[in-house]
PDB file of C-alpha atoms in Angstrom:
ATOM      1  CA  MET A   1      14.946 124.561 -18.582  1.00 46.00           C
ATOM      2  CA  LYS A   2      18.126 122.452 -18.594  1.00 39.00           C
ATOM      3  CA  VAL A   3      17.305 121.150 -15.106  1.00 38.00           C
ATOM      4  CA  LYS A   4      13.800 120.100 -16.214  1.00 42.00           C
ATOM      5  CA  LEU A   5      15.232 118.397 -19.299  1.00 38.00           C
ATOM      6  CA  TYR A   6      17.786 116.581 -17.194  1.00 36.00           C
ATOM      7  CA  LEU A   7      15.119 115.376 -14.752  1.00 37.00           C
ATOM      8  CA  CYS A   8      12.963 114.120 -17.625  1.00 43.00           C
ATOM      9  CA  LEU A   9      15.884 112.209 -19.101  1.00 40.00           C
ATOM     10  CA  LEU A  10      16.692 110.797 -15.673  1.00 39.00           C
ATOM     11  CA  CYS A  11      13.130 109.555 -15.225  1.00 43.00           C
ATOM     12  CA  LEU A  12      13.111 107.985 -18.688  1.00 43.00           C
ATOM     13  CA  THR A  13      16.406 106.231 -17.946  1.00 44.00           C
ATOM     14  CA  ALA A  14      15.051 104.902 -14.646  1.00 44.00           C
ATOM     15  CA  LEU A  15      11.904 103.621 -16.334  1.00 42.00           C
ATOM     16  CA  SER A  16      13.983 102.003 -19.068  1.00 41.00           C
ATOM     17  CA  CYS A  17      16.225 100.251 -16.528  1.00 43.00           C
ATOM     18  CA  SER A  18      13.191  99.010 -14.604  1.00 40.00           C
ATOM     19  CA  THR A  19      11.624  97.640 -17.766  1.00 41.00           C
ATOM     20  CA  ASP A  20      14.877  95.945 -18.786  1.00 43.00           C
ATOM     21  CA  THR A  21      15.123  94.296 -15.366  1.00 44.00           C
ATOM     22  CA  GLU A  22      11.590  92.965 -15.615  1.00 48.00           C
ATOM     23  CA  GLN A  23      12.237  91.661 -19.121  1.00 54.00           C
ATOM     24  CA  GLU A  24      15.438  89.950 -18.042  1.00 77.00           C
ATOM     25  CA  ARG A  25      13.752  88.128 -15.163  1.00 90.00           C
ATOM     26  CA  ILE A  26      12.674  84.677 -16.285  1.00 97.00           C
ATOM     27  CA  HIS A  27       9.560  83.193 -14.675  1.00 98.00           C
ATOM     28  CA  SER A  28       9.784  79.414 -14.349  1.00 98.00           C
ATOM     29  CA  ALA A  29       8.317  76.492 -12.439  1.00 98.00           C
ATOM     30  CA  TYR A  30       9.032  72.879 -11.647  1.00 98.00           C
ATOM     31  CA  TYR A  31       6.541  70.223 -12.707  1.00 98.00           C
ATOM     32  CA  TRP A  32       7.142  67.232 -10.434  1.00 96.00           C
ATOM     33  CA  THR A  33       3.929  65.205 -10.715  1.00 94.00           C
ATOM     34  CA  THR A  34       4.231  61.835 -12.444  1.00 95.00           C
ATOM     35  CA  THR A  35       1.346  62.651 -14.816  1.00 96.00           C
ATOM     36  CA  PHE A  36       1.793  65.679 -17.078  1.00 97.00           C
ATOM     37  CA  HIS A  37      -1.695  67.129 -17.361  1.00 96.00           C
ATOM     38  CA  LEU A  38      -2.366  70.839 -17.814  1.00 96.00           C
ATOM     39  CA  SER A  39      -5.639  71.647 -16.097  1.00 96.00           C
ATOM     40  CA  ASP A  40      -7.418  74.938 -16.801  1.00 97.00           C
ATOM     41  CA  GLN A  41      -5.977  76.196 -13.507  1.00 97.00           C
ATOM     42  CA  LYS A  42      -2.417  75.408 -14.592  1.00 97.00           C
ATOM     43  CA  ILE A  43      -2.930  76.934 -18.043  1.00 96.00           C
ATOM     44  CA  ASP A  44      -4.264  80.133 -16.476  1.00 97.00           C
ATOM     45  CA  PHE A  45      -1.247  80.243 -14.149  1.00 98.00           C
ATOM     46  CA  LEU A  46       1.209  79.815 -17.029  1.00 97.00           C
ATOM     47  CA  HIS A  47      -0.473  82.641 -18.931  1.00 96.00           C
ATOM     48  CA  ASP A  48      -1.072  85.012 -16.008  1.00 97.00           C
ATOM     49  CA  HIS A  49       2.532  84.862 -14.778  1.00 97.00           C
ATOM     50  CA  ASN A  50       4.288  84.709 -18.144  1.00 97.00           C
ATOM     51  CA  ILE A  51       5.958  81.376 -17.415  1.00 97.00           C
ATOM     52  CA  ARG A  52       8.706  80.846 -19.970  1.00 96.00           C
ATOM     53  CA  ARG A  53      10.369  77.676 -18.721  1.00 97.00           C
ATOM     54  CA  LEU A  54       9.149  74.431 -17.147  1.00 98.00           C
ATOM     55  CA  TYR A  55      11.524  72.014 -15.439  1.00 98.00           C
ATOM     56  CA  VAL A  56       9.659  68.758 -15.951  1.00 98.00           C
ATOM     57  CA  ARG A  57      10.671  65.659 -13.963  1.00 98.00           C
ATOM     58  CA  PHE A  58      10.873  62.910 -16.585  1.00 98.00           C
ATOM     59  CA  PHE A  59      11.891  60.019 -14.302  1.00 98.00           C
ATOM     60  CA  ASP A  60      13.925  59.010 -11.263  1.00 98.00           C
ATOM     61  CA  VAL A  61      16.997  56.790 -11.152  1.00 97.00           C
ATOM     62  CA  VAL A  62      17.113  54.375  -8.230  1.00 97.00           C
ATOM     63  CA  MET A  63      19.495  51.665  -7.128  1.00 96.00           C
ATOM     64  CA  THR A  64      18.268  48.086  -7.583  1.00 95.00           C
ATOM     65  CA  ASP A  65      19.813  44.604  -7.481  1.00 93.00           C
ATOM     66  CA  ASN A  66      20.408  45.071 -11.224  1.00 91.00           C
ATOM     67  CA  GLY A  67      22.142  48.412 -10.807  1.00 93.00           C
ATOM     68  CA  ALA A  68      20.910  51.974 -11.340  1.00 95.00           C
ATOM     69  CA  MET A  69      17.547  51.848 -13.093  1.00 96.00           C
ATOM     70  CA  PRO A  70      14.865  54.379 -14.185  1.00 96.00           C
ATOM     71  CA  ASN A  71      11.754  54.577 -12.042  1.00 97.00           C
ATOM     72  CA  ALA A  72       8.432  56.469 -12.018  1.00 96.00           C
ATOM     73  CA  THR A  73       8.613  57.689 -15.624  1.00 97.00           C
ATOM     74  CA  ILE A  74       6.265  60.571 -16.337  1.00 97.00           C
ATOM     75  CA  ASP A  75       2.991  59.923 -18.173  1.00 97.00           C
ATOM     76  CA  ILE A  76       2.680  62.823 -20.634  1.00 96.00           C
ATOM     77  CA  GLN A  77      -0.979  63.397 -21.483  1.00 96.00           C
ATOM     78  CA  ASP A  78      -0.955  66.993 -22.717  1.00 95.00           C
ATOM     79  CA  THR A  79       1.073  69.085 -25.127  1.00 91.00           C
ATOM     80  CA  VAL A  80       3.386  71.689 -23.669  1.00 88.00           C
ATOM     81  CA  PRO A  81       2.526  75.194 -24.952  1.00 89.00           C
ATOM     82  CA  ALA A  82       4.827  76.100 -27.851  1.00 88.00           C
ATOM     83  CA  ASP A  83       6.061  79.304 -26.202  1.00 92.00           C
ATOM     84  CA  ILE A  84       7.335  77.501 -23.084  1.00 96.00           C
ATOM     85  CA  GLU A  85      10.766  75.881 -22.958  1.00 97.00           C
ATOM     86  CA  VAL A  86      10.909  72.429 -21.368  1.00 97.00           C
ATOM     87  CA  VAL A  87      13.942  71.364 -19.347  1.00 98.00           C
ATOM     88  CA  PRO A  88      13.805  67.582 -18.861  1.00 98.00           C
ATOM     89  CA  THR A  89      14.833  66.847 -15.283  1.00 98.00           C
ATOM     90  CA  VAL A  90      16.008  63.565 -13.771  1.00 98.00           C
ATOM     91  CA  PHE A  91      16.206  62.901 -10.046  1.00 98.00           C
ATOM     92  CA  ILE A  92      18.993  60.480  -9.111  1.00 98.00           C
ATOM     93  CA  MET A  93      19.106  58.831  -5.705  1.00 97.00           C
ATOM     94  CA  ASN A  94      22.425  59.539  -4.045  1.00 97.00           C
ATOM     95  CA  ASP A  95      23.127  55.856  -3.361  1.00 96.00           C
ATOM     96  CA  CYS A  96      23.398  55.329  -7.126  1.00 97.00           C
ATOM     97  CA  MET A  97      26.573  57.392  -6.965  1.00 97.00           C
ATOM     98  CA  ALA A  98      28.222  55.121  -4.393  1.00 95.00           C
ATOM     99  CA  LEU A  99      29.490  53.217  -7.443  1.00 94.00           C
ATOM    100  CA  LYS A 100      30.952  54.391 -10.746  1.00 95.00           C
ATOM    101  CA  GLN A 101      28.274  54.743 -13.409  1.00 94.00           C
ATOM    102  CA  ASP A 102      30.210  54.730 -16.670  1.00 94.00           C
ATOM    103  CA  ASN A 103      27.268  53.726 -18.889  1.00 95.00           C
ATOM    104  CA  LEU A 104      24.565  55.711 -17.113  1.00 97.00           C
ATOM    105  CA  PRO A 105      25.129  59.088 -18.844  1.00 97.00           C
ATOM    106  CA  THR A 106      24.437  57.689 -22.310  1.00 97.00           C
ATOM    107  CA  LYS A 107      21.399  55.727 -21.111  1.00 97.00           C
ATOM    108  CA  ILE A 108      19.868  58.765 -19.391  1.00 98.00           C
ATOM    109  CA  VAL A 109      20.373  61.131 -22.323  1.00 98.00           C
ATOM    110  CA  GLU A 110      19.029  58.590 -24.823  1.00 97.00           C
ATOM    111  CA  ARG A 111      15.990  57.878 -22.647  1.00 98.00           C
ATOM    112  CA  ILE A 112      15.198  61.585 -22.280  1.00 98.00           C
ATOM    113  CA  LEU A 113      15.490  62.256 -26.004  1.00 97.00           C
ATOM    114  CA  LYS A 114      13.308  59.219 -26.783  1.00 97.00           C
ATOM    115  CA  ILE A 115      10.578  60.585 -24.496  1.00 97.00           C
ATOM    116  CA  CYS A 116      10.870  63.969 -26.221  1.00 96.00           C
ATOM    117  CA  ARG A 117      10.551  62.392 -29.678  1.00 95.00           C
ATOM    118  CA  THR A 118       7.638  60.204 -28.633  1.00 96.00           C
ATOM    119  CA  HIS A 119       5.665  63.145 -27.253  1.00 95.00           C
ATOM    120  CA  ASP A 120       6.807  65.738 -29.779  1.00 93.00           C
ATOM    121  CA  ILE A 121       8.620  67.977 -27.298  1.00 94.00           C
ATOM    122  CA  PRO A 122      10.855  70.129 -29.542  1.00 90.00           C
ATOM    123  CA  ASN A 123      13.718  72.546 -28.970  1.00 88.00           C
ATOM    124  CA  ILE A 124      15.288  70.980 -25.897  1.00 95.00           C
ATOM    125  CA  HIS A 125      18.261  73.189 -25.020  1.00 96.00           C
ATOM    126  CA  GLU A 126      19.359  71.645 -21.741  1.00 98.00           C
ATOM    127  CA  ILE A 127      18.846  68.744 -19.350  1.00 98.00           C
ATOM    128  CA  GLN A 128      18.868  68.992 -15.572  1.00 98.00           C
ATOM    129  CA  ILE A 129      20.242  66.431 -13.123  1.00 98.00           C
ATOM    130  CA  ASP A 130      18.961  66.554  -9.539  1.00 98.00           C
ATOM    131  CA  CYS A 131      20.958  64.669  -6.900  1.00 97.00           C
ATOM    132  CA  ASP A 132      21.621  65.263  -3.205  1.00 96.00           C
ATOM    133  CA  TRP A 133      25.288  64.320  -3.567  1.00 97.00           C
ATOM    134  CA  THR A 134      27.623  64.283  -0.595  1.00 96.00           C
ATOM    135  CA  ALA A 135      31.382  64.316  -0.008  1.00 96.00           C
ATOM    136  CA  ARG A 136      31.310  60.507  -0.083  1.00 97.00           C
ATOM    137  CA  THR A 137      29.687  60.322  -3.542  1.00 97.00           C
ATOM    138  CA  GLN A 138      31.151  63.507  -4.993  1.00 97.00           C
ATOM    139  CA  ASP A 139      33.899  61.927  -7.145  1.00 97.00           C
ATOM    140  CA  ASN A 140      31.600  59.396  -8.812  1.00 98.00           C
ATOM    141  CA  TYR A 141      28.847  61.979  -9.236  1.00 98.00           C
ATOM    142  CA  PHE A 142      31.148  64.532 -10.850  1.00 98.00           C
ATOM    143  CA  LYS A 143      32.518  61.911 -13.264  1.00 98.00           C
ATOM    144  CA  PHE A 144      28.945  60.983 -14.093  1.00 98.00           C
ATOM    145  CA  LEU A 145      28.122  64.658 -14.773  1.00 98.00           C
ATOM    146  CA  GLU A 146      31.168  64.956 -17.019  1.00 98.00           C
ATOM    147  CA  GLY A 147      29.812  62.023 -19.003  1.00 98.00           C
ATOM    148  CA  VAL A 148      26.356  63.596 -19.291  1.00 98.00           C
ATOM    149  CA  GLY A 149      27.873  66.931 -20.270  1.00 98.00           C
ATOM    150  CA  LYS A 150      29.947  65.303 -23.009  1.00 98.00           C
ATOM    151  CA  GLU A 151      26.857  63.557 -24.407  1.00 97.00           C
ATOM    152  CA  LEU A 152      24.916  66.823 -24.407  1.00 98.00           C
ATOM    153  CA  LYS A 153      27.697  68.913 -25.963  1.00 97.00           C
ATOM    154  CA  GLN A 154      27.690  66.578 -28.953  1.00 96.00           C
ATOM    155  CA  LYS A 155      24.042  67.466 -29.397  1.00 96.00           C
ATOM    156  CA  GLY A 156      24.475  71.209 -28.820  1.00 97.00           C
ATOM    157  CA  MET A 157      22.790  71.101 -25.402  1.00 98.00           C
ATOM    158  CA  ASP A 158      23.730  72.294 -21.912  1.00 98.00           C
ATOM    159  CA  LEU A 159      23.786  70.544 -18.554  1.00 98.00           C
ATOM    160  CA  THR A 160      22.041  72.031 -15.536  1.00 98.00           C
ATOM    161  CA  VAL A 161      22.346  70.691 -11.990  1.00 98.00           C
ATOM    162  CA  THR A 162      20.557  71.392  -8.735  1.00 98.00           C
ATOM    163  CA  ILE A 163      22.544  72.856  -5.862  1.00 98.00           C
ATOM    164  CA  ARG A 164      21.342  72.445  -2.290  1.00 97.00           C
ATOM    165  CA  LEU A 165      22.320  75.030   0.284  1.00 97.00           C
ATOM    166  CA  HIS A 166      24.724  72.703   2.097  1.00 95.00           C
ATOM    167  CA  GLN A 167      26.523  72.052  -1.210  1.00 97.00           C
ATOM    168  CA  LEU A 168      27.466  75.716  -1.647  1.00 97.00           C
ATOM    169  CA  ASN A 169      30.618  75.248   0.429  1.00 94.00           C
ATOM    170  CA  MET A 170      31.657  72.115  -1.476  1.00 96.00           C
ATOM    171  CA  MET A 171      33.381  71.728  -4.832  1.00 97.00           C
ATOM    172  CA  ILE A 172      31.523  73.159  -7.812  1.00 97.00           C
ATOM    173  CA  PRO A 173      30.033  70.440 -10.038  1.00 98.00           C
ATOM    174  CA  PRO A 174      31.019  70.304 -13.740  1.00 98.00           C
ATOM    175  CA  ALA A 175      27.942  71.837 -15.361  1.00 98.00           C
ATOM    176  CA  ASP A 176      26.906  74.858 -17.417  1.00 98.00           C
ATOM    177  CA  ARG A 177      24.454  76.201 -14.880  1.00 97.00           C
ATOM    178  CA  GLY A 178      22.919  75.443 -11.498  1.00 98.00           C
ATOM    179  CA  VAL A 179      19.594  75.901  -9.734  1.00 98.00           C
ATOM    180  CA  LEU A 180      19.860  76.774  -6.054  1.00 98.00           C
ATOM    181  CA  MET A 181      17.137  74.941  -4.158  1.00 98.00           C
ATOM    182  CA  VAL A 182      16.065  77.454  -1.520  1.00 98.00           C
ATOM    183  CA  TYR A 183      13.811  74.995   0.294  1.00 97.00           C
ATOM    184  CA  ASN A 184      13.954  71.838   2.422  1.00 95.00           C
ATOM    185  CA  THR A 185      16.168  73.940   4.664  1.00 95.00           C
ATOM    186  CA  GLY A 186      15.480  72.142   7.953  1.00 95.00           C
ATOM    187  CA  ASP A 187      15.372  68.628   9.362  1.00 96.00           C
ATOM    188  CA  VAL A 188      11.935  67.180   8.605  1.00 96.00           C
ATOM    189  CA  THR A 189      12.607  64.275  11.015  1.00 97.00           C
ATOM    190  CA  ASP A 190      12.983  66.675  13.965  1.00 96.00           C
ATOM    191  CA  ARG A 191       9.590  67.360  15.519  1.00 94.00           C
ATOM    192  CA  SER A 192      10.856  70.569  17.103  1.00 93.00           C
ATOM    193  CA  CYS A 193      11.963  72.029  13.737  1.00 95.00           C
ATOM    194  CA  ARG A 194      10.006  75.263  13.202  1.00 93.00           C
ATOM    195  CA  ASN A 195       9.501  74.767   9.476  1.00 95.00           C
ATOM    196  CA  PRO A 196      11.690  72.280   7.609  1.00 96.00           C
ATOM    197  CA  ILE A 197      10.459  73.534   4.210  1.00 97.00           C
ATOM    198  CA  LEU A 198      11.751  77.087   4.571  1.00 97.00           C
ATOM    199  CA  ASP A 199      13.205  79.028   7.474  1.00 96.00           C
ATOM    200  CA  LEU A 200      15.273  82.124   6.698  1.00 97.00           C
ATOM    201  CA  ARG A 201      17.351  81.475   9.792  1.00 96.00           C
ATOM    202  CA  ASP A 202      18.505  78.192   8.215  1.00 96.00           C
ATOM    203  CA  VAL A 203      19.200  79.871   4.866  1.00 97.00           C
ATOM    204  CA  THR A 204      21.173  82.873   6.121  1.00 97.00           C
ATOM    205  CA  PRO A 205      24.446  81.080   7.070  1.00 96.00           C
ATOM    206  CA  TYR A 206      24.871  79.889   3.463  1.00 97.00           C
ATOM    207  CA  LEU A 207      24.254  83.211   1.716  1.00 96.00           C
ATOM    208  CA  SER A 208      27.860  84.355   2.170  1.00 95.00           C
ATOM    209  CA  TYR A 209      28.958  81.685  -0.332  1.00 96.00           C
ATOM    210  CA  LEU A 210      26.817  83.067  -3.167  1.00 96.00           C
ATOM    211  CA  ASP A 211      28.847  86.084  -4.236  1.00 90.00           C
ATOM    212  CA  ASP A 212      31.985  84.022  -4.958  1.00 91.00           C
ATOM    213  CA  TYR A 213      30.271  80.915  -6.294  1.00 96.00           C
ATOM    214  CA  LYS A 214      31.718  80.246  -9.754  1.00 94.00           C
ATOM    215  CA  LEU A 215      28.705  78.520 -11.299  1.00 97.00           C
ATOM    216  CA  LYS A 216      25.883  80.635 -12.725  1.00 97.00           C
ATOM    217  CA  LEU A 217      22.818  80.084 -10.533  1.00 98.00           C
ATOM    218  CA  SER A 218      19.059  80.513 -10.685  1.00 97.00           C
ATOM    219  CA  ALA A 219      16.869  80.326  -7.573  1.00 98.00           C
ATOM    220  CA  ALA A 220      13.975  77.989  -6.771  1.00 98.00           C
ATOM    221  CA  TYR A 221      11.521  78.779  -3.949  1.00 98.00           C
ATOM    222  CA  PRO A 222       8.851  76.538  -2.345  1.00 98.00           C
ATOM    223  CA  VAL A 223       5.078  76.835  -2.642  1.00 97.00           C
ATOM    224  CA  PHE A 224       4.272  73.321  -1.411  1.00 97.00           C
ATOM    225  CA  SER A 225       3.263  71.954   1.984  1.00 96.00           C
ATOM    226  CA  TRP A 226       4.079  68.844   4.015  1.00 96.00           C
ATOM    227  CA  ASP A 227       1.987  66.762   6.397  1.00 96.00           C
ATOM    228  CA  VAL A 228       4.579  65.066   8.583  1.00 97.00           C
ATOM    229  CA  LEU A 229       3.600  62.046  10.669  1.00 97.00           C
ATOM    230  CA  PHE A 230       5.221  61.377  14.037  1.00 97.00           C
ATOM    231  CA  ARG A 231       4.487  58.332  16.211  1.00 95.00           C
ATOM    232  CA  ASP A 232       5.330  58.849  19.879  1.00 91.00           C
ATOM    233  CA  SER A 233       7.618  61.706  18.731  1.00 90.00           C
ATOM    234  CA  ILE A 234       9.401  59.403  16.253  1.00 95.00           C
ATOM    235  CA  PHE A 235       9.392  60.478  12.589  1.00 97.00           C
ATOM    236  CA  VAL A 236       7.345  58.093  10.428  1.00 96.00           C
ATOM    237  CA  GLY A 237       7.220  59.924   7.102  1.00 96.00           C
ATOM    238  CA  ILE A 238       5.649  62.632   4.976  1.00 96.00           C
ATOM    239  CA  GLN A 239       1.990  61.796   4.349  1.00 94.00           C
ATOM    240  CA  HIS A 240       1.215  62.542   0.708  1.00 90.00           C
ATOM    241  CA  TYR A 241      -2.459  61.595   0.953  1.00 88.00           C
ATOM    242  CA  GLU A 242      -4.927  60.818   3.729  1.00 88.00           C
ATOM    243  CA  GLY A 243      -4.646  57.234   4.906  1.00 89.00           C
ATOM    244  CA  GLU A 244      -1.189  56.611   3.404  1.00 93.00           C
ATOM    245  CA  TYR A 245      -0.098  55.350   6.830  1.00 94.00           C
ATOM    246  CA  PRO A 246      -2.299  53.245   9.140  1.00 93.00           C
ATOM    247  CA  SER A 247      -3.610  55.220  12.119  1.00 89.00           C
ATOM    248  CA  MET A 248      -2.074  54.130  15.412  1.00 92.00           C
ATOM    249  CA  PRO A 249      -2.039  55.372  19.025  1.00 92.00           C
ATOM    250  CA  GLY A 250       0.454  58.148  19.614  1.00 91.00           C
ATOM    251  CA  ASP A 251       0.204  59.522  16.061  1.00 94.00           C
ATOM    252  CA  THR A 252       0.624  63.243  15.507  1.00 95.00           C
ATOM    253  CA  LEU A 253       0.324  64.906  12.107  1.00 95.00           C
ATOM    254  CA  ILE A 254       2.159  68.228  11.779  1.00 95.00           C
ATOM    255  CA  SER A 255       1.469  70.436   8.754  1.00 95.00           C
ATOM    256  CA  HIS A 256       4.196  72.685   7.374  1.00 96.00           C
ATOM    257  CA  THR A 257       3.597  75.418   4.795  1.00 95.00           C
ATOM    258  CA  PRO A 258       5.982  78.230   3.812  1.00 96.00           C
ATOM    259  CA  GLU A 259       4.457  81.598   4.636  1.00 95.00           C
ATOM    260  CA  LYS A 260       4.241  84.324   1.997  1.00 97.00           C
ATOM    261  CA  THR A 261       6.331  86.691   4.136  1.00 97.00           C
ATOM    262  CA  GLU A 262       9.015  84.028   4.671  1.00 97.00           C
ATOM    263  CA  ILE A 263       9.297  83.391   0.925  1.00 98.00           C
ATOM    264  CA  LEU A 264       9.535  87.112   0.135  1.00 98.00           C
ATOM    265  CA  GLN A 265      12.041  87.780   2.931  1.00 98.00           C
ATOM    266  CA  THR A 266      14.201  84.862   1.807  1.00 98.00           C
ATOM    267  CA  LYS A 267      14.028  86.018  -1.803  1.00 98.00           C
ATOM    268  CA  GLN A 268      15.128  89.505  -0.693  1.00 98.00           C
ATOM    269  CA  ALA A 269      18.005  88.051   1.342  1.00 98.00           C
ATOM    270  CA  VAL A 270      19.197  86.100  -1.709  1.00 98.00           C
ATOM    271  CA  GLU A 271      18.864  89.266  -3.809  1.00 96.00           C
ATOM    272  CA  GLU A 272      21.077  91.191  -1.389  1.00 97.00           C
ATOM    273  CA  ALA A 273      23.670  88.400  -1.315  1.00 97.00           C
ATOM    274  CA  ALA A 274      23.844  87.980  -5.112  1.00 95.00           C
ATOM    275  CA  SER A 275      21.221  89.676  -7.263  1.00 92.00           C
ATOM    276  CA  SER A 276      22.124  87.624 -10.344  1.00 95.00           C
ATOM    277  CA  VAL A 277      20.691  84.485  -8.701  1.00 97.00           C
ATOM    278  CA  ASN A 278      17.171  85.906  -8.969  1.00 96.00           C
ATOM    279  CA  LYS A 279      17.457  86.643 -12.702  1.00 97.00           C
ATOM    280  CA  GLU A 280      15.422  83.457 -13.050  1.00 98.00           C
ATOM    281  CA  ILE A 281      12.882  82.668 -10.348  1.00 98.00           C
ATOM    282  CA  ILE A 282      11.536  79.122 -10.238  1.00 98.00           C
ATOM    283  CA  LEU A 283       8.648  77.999  -8.044  1.00 98.00           C
ATOM    284  CA  TYR A 284       8.461  74.414  -6.795  1.00 98.00           C
ATOM    285  CA  ASP A 285       6.119  73.080  -7.897  1.00 97.00           C
ATOM    286  CA  LEU A 286       3.269  73.410 -10.390  1.00 97.00           C
ATOM    287  CA  SER A 287       0.292  71.438  -9.092  1.00 95.00           C
ATOM    288  CA  ASP A 288      -3.366  72.377  -8.694  1.00 95.00           C
ATOM    289  CA  LYS A 289      -3.106  71.942  -4.932  1.00 94.00           C
ATOM    290  CA  ASN A 290      -0.146  74.291  -4.720  1.00 95.00           C
ATOM    291  CA  LEU A 291      -1.767  76.870  -7.005  1.00 96.00           C
ATOM    292  CA  GLU A 292      -4.675  77.080  -4.544  1.00 95.00           C
ATOM    293  CA  ARG A 293      -2.318  77.725  -1.638  1.00 94.00           C
ATOM    294  CA  PHE A 294      -1.558  81.345  -2.561  1.00 96.00           C
ATOM    295  CA  SER A 295      -3.461  84.078  -4.363  1.00 96.00           C
ATOM    296  CA  ARG A 296      -2.726  85.354  -7.857  1.00 96.00           C
ATOM    297  CA  GLU A 297      -1.298  88.504  -6.263  1.00 97.00           C
ATOM    298  CA  ASP A 298       0.962  86.451  -4.009  1.00 97.00           C
ATOM    299  CA  TYR A 299       2.384  84.568  -6.971  1.00 98.00           C
ATOM    300  CA  ALA A 300       2.933  87.845  -8.804  1.00 97.00           C
ATOM    301  CA  ALA A 301       4.918  89.076  -5.785  1.00 97.00           C
ATOM    302  CA  PHE A 302       7.066  85.927  -5.770  1.00 98.00           C
ATOM    303  CA  TYR A 303       7.990  86.534  -9.406  1.00 97.00           C
ATOM    304  CA  GLU A 304       8.635  90.297  -9.072  1.00 93.00           C
TER     305      GLU A 304
END
């Protein structure tokens, strides 16, 4: 009788732990399109997969003759569901960080908050900065982040930054949290590259850095594809729509898409290296085209 009771309690404990793990896992997505429009397909996806957080690209910052300036500001046409947290995200070109940007933190934060007020986006808890910084721009970029963080702290908000795989063995940026971008792992300009979007063989060498990394991380995985144009084996660019580049002799268009098995195997490898990284799983990115790429069951597996 005692053995049966013990086994029952053990089963209940296991079920409870499993439920707690599922509840702790946050389902999120990036929204990177320049027009914020929630189609029926997107709304169904948000509901079906219990999406709790959207990282929405608000604008880019590019270098011009007049200094670092905002570019491609999002056109918000729909209201974000009230039960979904929005994380305004800004992509900053790395060449902006070749110079000190003392006034840029205030300008970026003020611009983001103005967009939020204009479009009635409440309860912003954090802002994310996305930049492919390098050793050359690291000092200026980190000082810039310190400025952004100071602005946000005064408003009771946190600073999130993206972390690319090659940045894991560099200094840790001054931020409250990071998102590990587990995609764009190969060289898209190399025609012989098996899959520049995601290849576990390219990810594996960096996984040893995760366990000791001192910044709390979430993980973002790819569900997008690339059509890469080569001309006589020379990289021309990523073709975002048919006819973007004029057709010429010697053109070859190579399509790259992450496979379901590759995403799941990579996710498992990250889990084994540092399970805490997968406490929030983010898919990049939320577009109708991407939502048609995998089945509902596939997306459920990515978020498990």
